Short mmCIF file of C-alpha atoms and ligand atoms in Angstrom, two decimals:
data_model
loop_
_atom_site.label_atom_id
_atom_site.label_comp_id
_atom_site.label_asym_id
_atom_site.label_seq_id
_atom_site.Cartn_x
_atom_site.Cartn_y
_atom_site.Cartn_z
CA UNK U 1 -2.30 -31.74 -8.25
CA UNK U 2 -5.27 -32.52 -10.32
CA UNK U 3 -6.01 -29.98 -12.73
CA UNK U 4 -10.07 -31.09 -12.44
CA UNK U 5 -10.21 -31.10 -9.06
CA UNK U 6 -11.16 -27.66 -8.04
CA UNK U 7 -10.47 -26.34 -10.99
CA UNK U 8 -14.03 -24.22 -12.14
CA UNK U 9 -14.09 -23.44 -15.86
CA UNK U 10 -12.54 -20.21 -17.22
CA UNK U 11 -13.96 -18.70 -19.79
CA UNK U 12 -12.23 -15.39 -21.81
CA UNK U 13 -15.41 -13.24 -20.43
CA UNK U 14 -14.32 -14.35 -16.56
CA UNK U 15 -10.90 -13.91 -16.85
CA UNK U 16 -11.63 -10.11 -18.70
CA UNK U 17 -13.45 -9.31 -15.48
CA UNK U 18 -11.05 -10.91 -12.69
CA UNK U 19 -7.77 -9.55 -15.17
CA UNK U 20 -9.50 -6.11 -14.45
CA UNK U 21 -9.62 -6.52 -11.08
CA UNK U 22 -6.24 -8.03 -10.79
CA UNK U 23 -5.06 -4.46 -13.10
CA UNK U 24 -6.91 -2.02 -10.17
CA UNK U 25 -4.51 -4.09 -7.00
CA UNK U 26 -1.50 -3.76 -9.23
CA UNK U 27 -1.71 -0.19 -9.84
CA UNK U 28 -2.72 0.41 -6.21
CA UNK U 29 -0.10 -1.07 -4.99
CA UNK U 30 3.13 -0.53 -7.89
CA UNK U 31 2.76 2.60 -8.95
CA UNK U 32 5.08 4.79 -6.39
CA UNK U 33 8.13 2.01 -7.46
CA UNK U 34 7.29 2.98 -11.15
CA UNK U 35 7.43 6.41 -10.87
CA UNK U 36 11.01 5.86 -9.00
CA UNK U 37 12.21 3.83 -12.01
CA UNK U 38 10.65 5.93 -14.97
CA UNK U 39 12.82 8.94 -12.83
CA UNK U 40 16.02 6.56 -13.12
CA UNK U 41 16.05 5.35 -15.78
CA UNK U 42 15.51 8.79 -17.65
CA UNK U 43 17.52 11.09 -15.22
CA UNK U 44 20.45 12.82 -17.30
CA UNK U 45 24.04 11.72 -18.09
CA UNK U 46 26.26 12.64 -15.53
CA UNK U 47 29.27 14.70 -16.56
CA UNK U 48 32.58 13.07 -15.25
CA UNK U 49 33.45 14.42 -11.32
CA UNK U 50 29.28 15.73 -10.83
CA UNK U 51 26.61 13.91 -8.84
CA UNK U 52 23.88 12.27 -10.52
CA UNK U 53 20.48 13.72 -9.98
CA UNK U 54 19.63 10.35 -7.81
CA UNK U 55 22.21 8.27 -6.47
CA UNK U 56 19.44 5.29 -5.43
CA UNK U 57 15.91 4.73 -5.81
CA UNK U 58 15.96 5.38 -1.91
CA UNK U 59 17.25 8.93 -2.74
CA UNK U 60 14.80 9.25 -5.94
CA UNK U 61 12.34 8.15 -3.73
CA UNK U 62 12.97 10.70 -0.72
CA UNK U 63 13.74 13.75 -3.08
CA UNK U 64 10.40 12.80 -4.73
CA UNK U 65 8.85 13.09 -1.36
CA UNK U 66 10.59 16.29 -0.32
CA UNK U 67 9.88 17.82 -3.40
CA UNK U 68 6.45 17.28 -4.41
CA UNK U 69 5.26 15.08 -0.92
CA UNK U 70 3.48 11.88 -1.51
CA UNK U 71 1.28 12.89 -4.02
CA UNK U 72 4.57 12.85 -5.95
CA UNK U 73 5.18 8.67 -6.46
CA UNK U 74 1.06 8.59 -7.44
CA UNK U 75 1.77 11.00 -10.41
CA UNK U 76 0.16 9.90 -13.80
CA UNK U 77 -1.64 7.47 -12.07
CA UNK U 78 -4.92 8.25 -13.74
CA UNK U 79 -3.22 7.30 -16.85
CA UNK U 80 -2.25 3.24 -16.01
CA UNK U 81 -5.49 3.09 -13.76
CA UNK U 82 -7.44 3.81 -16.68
CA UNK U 83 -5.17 2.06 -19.22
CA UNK U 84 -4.19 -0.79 -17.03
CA UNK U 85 -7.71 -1.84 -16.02
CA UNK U 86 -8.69 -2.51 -19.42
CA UNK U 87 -5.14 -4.09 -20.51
CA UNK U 88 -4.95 -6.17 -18.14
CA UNK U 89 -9.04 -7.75 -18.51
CA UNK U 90 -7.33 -7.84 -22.21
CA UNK U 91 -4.27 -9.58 -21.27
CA UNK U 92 -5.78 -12.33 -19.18
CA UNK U 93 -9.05 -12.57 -21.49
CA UNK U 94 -6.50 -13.14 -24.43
CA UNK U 95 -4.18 -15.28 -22.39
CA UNK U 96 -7.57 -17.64 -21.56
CA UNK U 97 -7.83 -17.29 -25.41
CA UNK U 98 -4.68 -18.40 -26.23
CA UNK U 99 -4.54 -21.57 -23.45
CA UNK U 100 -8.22 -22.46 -25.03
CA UNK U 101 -6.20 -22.28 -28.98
CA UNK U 102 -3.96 -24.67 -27.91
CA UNK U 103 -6.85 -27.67 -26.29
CA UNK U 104 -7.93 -30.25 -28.16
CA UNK U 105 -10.16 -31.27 -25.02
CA UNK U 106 -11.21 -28.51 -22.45
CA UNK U 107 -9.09 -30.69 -20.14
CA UNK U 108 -5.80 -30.88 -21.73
CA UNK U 109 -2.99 -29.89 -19.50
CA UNK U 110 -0.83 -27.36 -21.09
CA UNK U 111 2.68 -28.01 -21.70
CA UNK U 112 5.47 -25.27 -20.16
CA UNK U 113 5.66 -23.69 -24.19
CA UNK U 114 2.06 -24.27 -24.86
CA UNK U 115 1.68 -21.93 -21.72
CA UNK U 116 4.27 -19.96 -22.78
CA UNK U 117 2.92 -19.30 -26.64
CA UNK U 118 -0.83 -18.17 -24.81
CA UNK U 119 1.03 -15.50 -22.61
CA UNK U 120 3.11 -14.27 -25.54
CA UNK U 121 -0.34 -14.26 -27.67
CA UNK U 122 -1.65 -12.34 -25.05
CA UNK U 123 1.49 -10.02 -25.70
CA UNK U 124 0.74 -9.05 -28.73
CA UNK U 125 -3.10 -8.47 -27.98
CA UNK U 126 -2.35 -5.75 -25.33
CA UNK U 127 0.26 -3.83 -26.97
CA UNK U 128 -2.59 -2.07 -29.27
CA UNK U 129 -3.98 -0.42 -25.87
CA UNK U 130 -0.31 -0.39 -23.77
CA UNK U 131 1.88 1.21 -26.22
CA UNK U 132 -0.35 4.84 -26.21
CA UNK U 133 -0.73 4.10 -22.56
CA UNK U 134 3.14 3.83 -21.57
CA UNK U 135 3.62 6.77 -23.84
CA UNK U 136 1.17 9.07 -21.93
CA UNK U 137 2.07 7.70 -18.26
CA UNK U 138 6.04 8.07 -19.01
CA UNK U 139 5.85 11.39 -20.32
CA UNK U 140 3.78 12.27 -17.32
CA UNK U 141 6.03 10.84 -15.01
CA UNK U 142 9.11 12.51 -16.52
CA UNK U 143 7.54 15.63 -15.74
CA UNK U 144 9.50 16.46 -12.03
CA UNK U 145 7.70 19.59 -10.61
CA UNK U 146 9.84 22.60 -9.68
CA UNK U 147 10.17 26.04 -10.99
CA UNK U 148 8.96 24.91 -14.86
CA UNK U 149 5.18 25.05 -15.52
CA UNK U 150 4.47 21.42 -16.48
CA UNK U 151 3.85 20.88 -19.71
CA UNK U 152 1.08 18.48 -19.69
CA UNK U 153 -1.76 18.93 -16.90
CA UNK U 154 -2.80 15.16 -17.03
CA UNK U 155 -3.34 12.07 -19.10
CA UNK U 156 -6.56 13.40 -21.50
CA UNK U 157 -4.21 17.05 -22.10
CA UNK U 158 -1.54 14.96 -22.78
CA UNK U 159 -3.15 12.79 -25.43
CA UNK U 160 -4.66 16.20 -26.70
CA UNK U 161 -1.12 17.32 -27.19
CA UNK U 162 0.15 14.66 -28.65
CA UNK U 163 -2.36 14.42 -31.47
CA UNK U 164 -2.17 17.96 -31.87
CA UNK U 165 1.92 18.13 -32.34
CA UNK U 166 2.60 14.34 -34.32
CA UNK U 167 -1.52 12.57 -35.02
CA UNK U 168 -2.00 8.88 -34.51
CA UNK U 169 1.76 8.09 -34.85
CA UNK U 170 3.06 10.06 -31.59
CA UNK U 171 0.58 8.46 -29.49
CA UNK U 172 1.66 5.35 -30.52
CA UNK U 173 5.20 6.14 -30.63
CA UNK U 174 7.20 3.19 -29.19
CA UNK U 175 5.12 0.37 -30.16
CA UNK U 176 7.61 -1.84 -31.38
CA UNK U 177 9.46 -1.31 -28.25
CA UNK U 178 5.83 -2.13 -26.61
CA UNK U 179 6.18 -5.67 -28.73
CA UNK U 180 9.69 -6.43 -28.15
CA UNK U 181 9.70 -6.15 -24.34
CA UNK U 182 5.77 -7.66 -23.91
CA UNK U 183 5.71 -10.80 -26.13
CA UNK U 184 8.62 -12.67 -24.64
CA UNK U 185 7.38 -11.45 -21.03
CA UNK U 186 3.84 -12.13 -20.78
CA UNK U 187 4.85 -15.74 -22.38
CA UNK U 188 7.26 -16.04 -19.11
CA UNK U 189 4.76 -13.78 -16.85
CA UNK U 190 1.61 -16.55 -17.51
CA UNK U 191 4.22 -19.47 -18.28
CA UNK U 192 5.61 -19.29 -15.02
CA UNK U 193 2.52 -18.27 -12.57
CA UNK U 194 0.78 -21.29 -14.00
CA UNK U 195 4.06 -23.88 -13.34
CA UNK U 196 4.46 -22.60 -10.05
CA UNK U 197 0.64 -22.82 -8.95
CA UNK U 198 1.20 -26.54 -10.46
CA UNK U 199 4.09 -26.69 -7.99
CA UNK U 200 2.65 -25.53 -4.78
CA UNK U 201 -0.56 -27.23 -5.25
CA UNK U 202 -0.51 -30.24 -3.27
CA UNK U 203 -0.82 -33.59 -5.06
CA UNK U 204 -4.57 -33.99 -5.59
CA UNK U 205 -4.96 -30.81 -3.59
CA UNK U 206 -7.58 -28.24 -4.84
CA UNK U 207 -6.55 -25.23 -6.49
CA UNK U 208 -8.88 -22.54 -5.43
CA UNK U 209 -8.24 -23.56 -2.00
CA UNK U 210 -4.91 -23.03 -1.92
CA UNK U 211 -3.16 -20.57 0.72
CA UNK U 212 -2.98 -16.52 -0.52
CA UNK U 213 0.46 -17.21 0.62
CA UNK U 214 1.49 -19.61 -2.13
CA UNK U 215 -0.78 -18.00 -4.08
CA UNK U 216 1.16 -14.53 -3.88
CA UNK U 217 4.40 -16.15 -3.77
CA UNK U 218 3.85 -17.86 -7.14
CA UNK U 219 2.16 -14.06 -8.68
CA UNK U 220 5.08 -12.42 -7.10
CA UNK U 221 7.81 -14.31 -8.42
CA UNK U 222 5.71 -14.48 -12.11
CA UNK U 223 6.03 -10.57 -11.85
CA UNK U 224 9.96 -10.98 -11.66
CA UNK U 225 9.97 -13.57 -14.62
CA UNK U 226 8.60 -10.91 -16.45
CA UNK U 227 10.53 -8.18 -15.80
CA UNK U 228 13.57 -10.15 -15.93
CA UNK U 229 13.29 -9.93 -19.65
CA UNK U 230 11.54 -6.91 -20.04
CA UNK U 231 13.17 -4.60 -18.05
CA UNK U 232 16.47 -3.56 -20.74
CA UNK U 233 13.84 -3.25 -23.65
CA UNK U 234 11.67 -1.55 -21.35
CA UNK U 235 14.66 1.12 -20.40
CA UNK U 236 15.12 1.85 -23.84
CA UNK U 237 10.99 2.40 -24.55
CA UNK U 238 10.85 4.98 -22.01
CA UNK U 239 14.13 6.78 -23.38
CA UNK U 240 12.36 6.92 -26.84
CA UNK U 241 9.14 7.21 -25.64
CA UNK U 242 9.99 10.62 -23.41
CA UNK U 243 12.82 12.24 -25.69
CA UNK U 244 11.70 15.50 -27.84
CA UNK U 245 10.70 14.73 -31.14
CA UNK U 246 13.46 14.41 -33.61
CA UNK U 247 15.74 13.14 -30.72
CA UNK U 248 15.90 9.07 -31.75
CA UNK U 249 15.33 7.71 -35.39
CA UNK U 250 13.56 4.80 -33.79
CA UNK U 251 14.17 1.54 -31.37
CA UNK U 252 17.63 0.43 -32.53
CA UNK U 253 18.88 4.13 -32.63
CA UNK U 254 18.10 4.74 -29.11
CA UNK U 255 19.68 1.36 -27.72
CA UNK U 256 22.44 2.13 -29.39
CA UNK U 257 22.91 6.08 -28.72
CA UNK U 258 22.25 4.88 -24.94
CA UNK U 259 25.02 1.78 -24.93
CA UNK U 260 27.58 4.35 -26.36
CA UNK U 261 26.69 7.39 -23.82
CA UNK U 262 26.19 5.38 -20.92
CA UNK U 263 27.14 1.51 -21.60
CA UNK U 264 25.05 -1.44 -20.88
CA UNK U 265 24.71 -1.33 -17.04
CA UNK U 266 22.35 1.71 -17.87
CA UNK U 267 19.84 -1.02 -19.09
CA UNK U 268 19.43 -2.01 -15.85
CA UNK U 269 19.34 1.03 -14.29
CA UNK U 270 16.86 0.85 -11.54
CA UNK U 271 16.70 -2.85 -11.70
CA UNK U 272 15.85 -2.94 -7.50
CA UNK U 273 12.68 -0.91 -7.45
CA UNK U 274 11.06 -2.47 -10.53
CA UNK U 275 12.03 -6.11 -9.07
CA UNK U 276 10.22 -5.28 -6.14
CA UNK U 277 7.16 -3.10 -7.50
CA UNK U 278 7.41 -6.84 -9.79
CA UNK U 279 6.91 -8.85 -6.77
CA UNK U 280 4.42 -6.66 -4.57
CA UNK U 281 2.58 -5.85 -7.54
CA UNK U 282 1.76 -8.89 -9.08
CA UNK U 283 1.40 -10.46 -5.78
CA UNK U 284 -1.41 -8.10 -5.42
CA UNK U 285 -2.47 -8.59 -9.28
CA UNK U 286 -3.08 -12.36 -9.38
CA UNK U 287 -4.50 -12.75 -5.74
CA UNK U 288 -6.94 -10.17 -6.98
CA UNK U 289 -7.34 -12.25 -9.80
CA UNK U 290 -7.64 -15.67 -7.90
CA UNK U 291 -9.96 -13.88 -5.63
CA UNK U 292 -12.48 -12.79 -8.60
CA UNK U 293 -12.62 -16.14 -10.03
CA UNK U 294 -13.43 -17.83 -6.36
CA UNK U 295 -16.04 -14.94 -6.14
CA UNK U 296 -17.51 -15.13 -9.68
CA UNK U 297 -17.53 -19.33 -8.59
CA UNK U 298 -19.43 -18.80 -5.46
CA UNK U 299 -21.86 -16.61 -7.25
CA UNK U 300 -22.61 -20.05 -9.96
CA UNK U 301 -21.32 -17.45 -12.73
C1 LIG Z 401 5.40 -4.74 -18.58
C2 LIG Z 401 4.14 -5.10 -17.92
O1 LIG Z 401 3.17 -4.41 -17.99
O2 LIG Z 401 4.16 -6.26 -17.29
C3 LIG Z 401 2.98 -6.75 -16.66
C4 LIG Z 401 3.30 -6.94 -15.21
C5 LIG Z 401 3.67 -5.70 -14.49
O3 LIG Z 401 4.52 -5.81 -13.62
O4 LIG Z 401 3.07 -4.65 -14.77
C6 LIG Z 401 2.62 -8.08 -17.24
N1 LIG Z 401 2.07 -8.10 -18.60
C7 LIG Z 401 3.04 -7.69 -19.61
C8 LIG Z 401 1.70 -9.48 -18.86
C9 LIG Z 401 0.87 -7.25 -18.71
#
């Protein structure tokens, strides 16, 4: 593949407004298999010889439905929609940033760890907007319907509460979690969409006419690179990031309260539902993405 051929010029300012776009498919289409593994992975211990509140994310998934219908899997989606939009214009703008850091010319061909540093640079650019994010959309989803009032009526009241009960630091609460499961994974999310692409591109083949079927194949499986690292430090955010005040004295206190209550396998806990939301929705994310930057192209932008 030729990296010139076909390949228009990215700038940070394109890839802010295609990253957006890419942000509004992925929500669309993950959110329901979040909601199933937010529910799993924070369900409660099971006492020896009692059922636990989900046996699969098939049976999350149906109870969900029976419960609260639908509606149910889309809960807190108002929160990523309007955090992930921006985070992910961020991430990509950042990402562009990071590749552009790296060049002495503008058509220098990245090496795998070159790619790899610009996606974990973009890591640590989103985290300021993701970690208050994750914190509002987890609590949100936690929040299972039934005979309790719920506590929070949506993303703004939640916020509101937050502030109100712990300032600045509870909305951010869980940012080093944020960092430790988003650096390493958006160096392999953007490390390994960009190899793949490389792959599946025929030799001197153009790039932006490549099939959507490649092109979601190689944005699918870049979606399971990712949350095949993030996914443990990701199980242990959403403990911290959802447990009553007071509960955890920080990161390392709540891995290792959950290893000794529940042992390791409980990092993985839900580990089929995210892998697929991974695939579908970044699938959906970077043809989105691919499709903005053949539109903003066609327009001369
Ligand atoms: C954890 C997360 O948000 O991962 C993003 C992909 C996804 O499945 O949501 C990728 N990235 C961290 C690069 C924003």
């Amino acid at each position: 593949m030729s990296e010139k051929k076909g390949a228009q010029a990215t700038s940070p300012l394109k890839d802010f407004m295609a990253g957006g776009f890419g942000g509004v498919c992925l929500v669309l289409s993950g959110h329901p298999f979040d909601t199933i593994k937010v529910r799993l992975q924070t369900m409660p211990a099971v006492p020896p010889g009692q059922k636990p509140m989900y046996t699969s994310a098939l049976d999350c998934c149906k109870k969900t439905i029976a419960r609260e219908g639908p509606r149910g899997l889309y809960k807190g989606m108002s929160a990523p929609m309007a955090g992930i939009v921006p985070i992910f214009a961020l991430c990509f703008a950042a990402n562009d940033v990071g590749k552009k850091l790296q060049m002495k010319h503008k058509d220098d061909k990245l090496s795998l760890l070159q790619l790899f540093n610009a996606g974990a640079f973009s890591g640590v650019c989103t985290t300021v907007v993701m970690a208050p994010g994750e914190r509002i959309k987890c609590l949100l989803q936690v929040q299972q319907g039934g005979t309790e009032p719920a506590k929070y009526k949506g993303s703004i009241d939640c916020a509101k509460q937050l502030f109100k009960e712990g300032g600045i630091r509870s909305i951010y609460k869980g940012s080093l979690a944020t960092l430790i499961r988003d650096v390493p994974a958006s160096g392999l999310y953007f490390a390994s969409y960009e190899v793949l692409m490389r792959l599946l591109t025929p030799a001197n083949g153009d790039r932006s006419q490549l099939s959507p079927i490649r092109t979601l194949f190689a944005g699918g499986m870049a979606g399971v690179a990712n949350w095949a690292w993030a996914l443990p430090p990701d199980t242990i955010k959403s403990r911290l990031q959802t447990a009553p005040e007071g509960t955890y004295k920080g990161w390392m206190d709540a891995y290792r309260a959950l290893i000794k209550e529940e042992g390791h396998s409980a990092l993985f806990r839900g580990i089929k539902p995210v892998m697929l939301r991974a695939f579908v929705a970044n699938a959906a994310c970077f043809f989105g993405v691919e499709c903005a930057r053949s539109a903003f192209n066609y327009c001369g932008l």
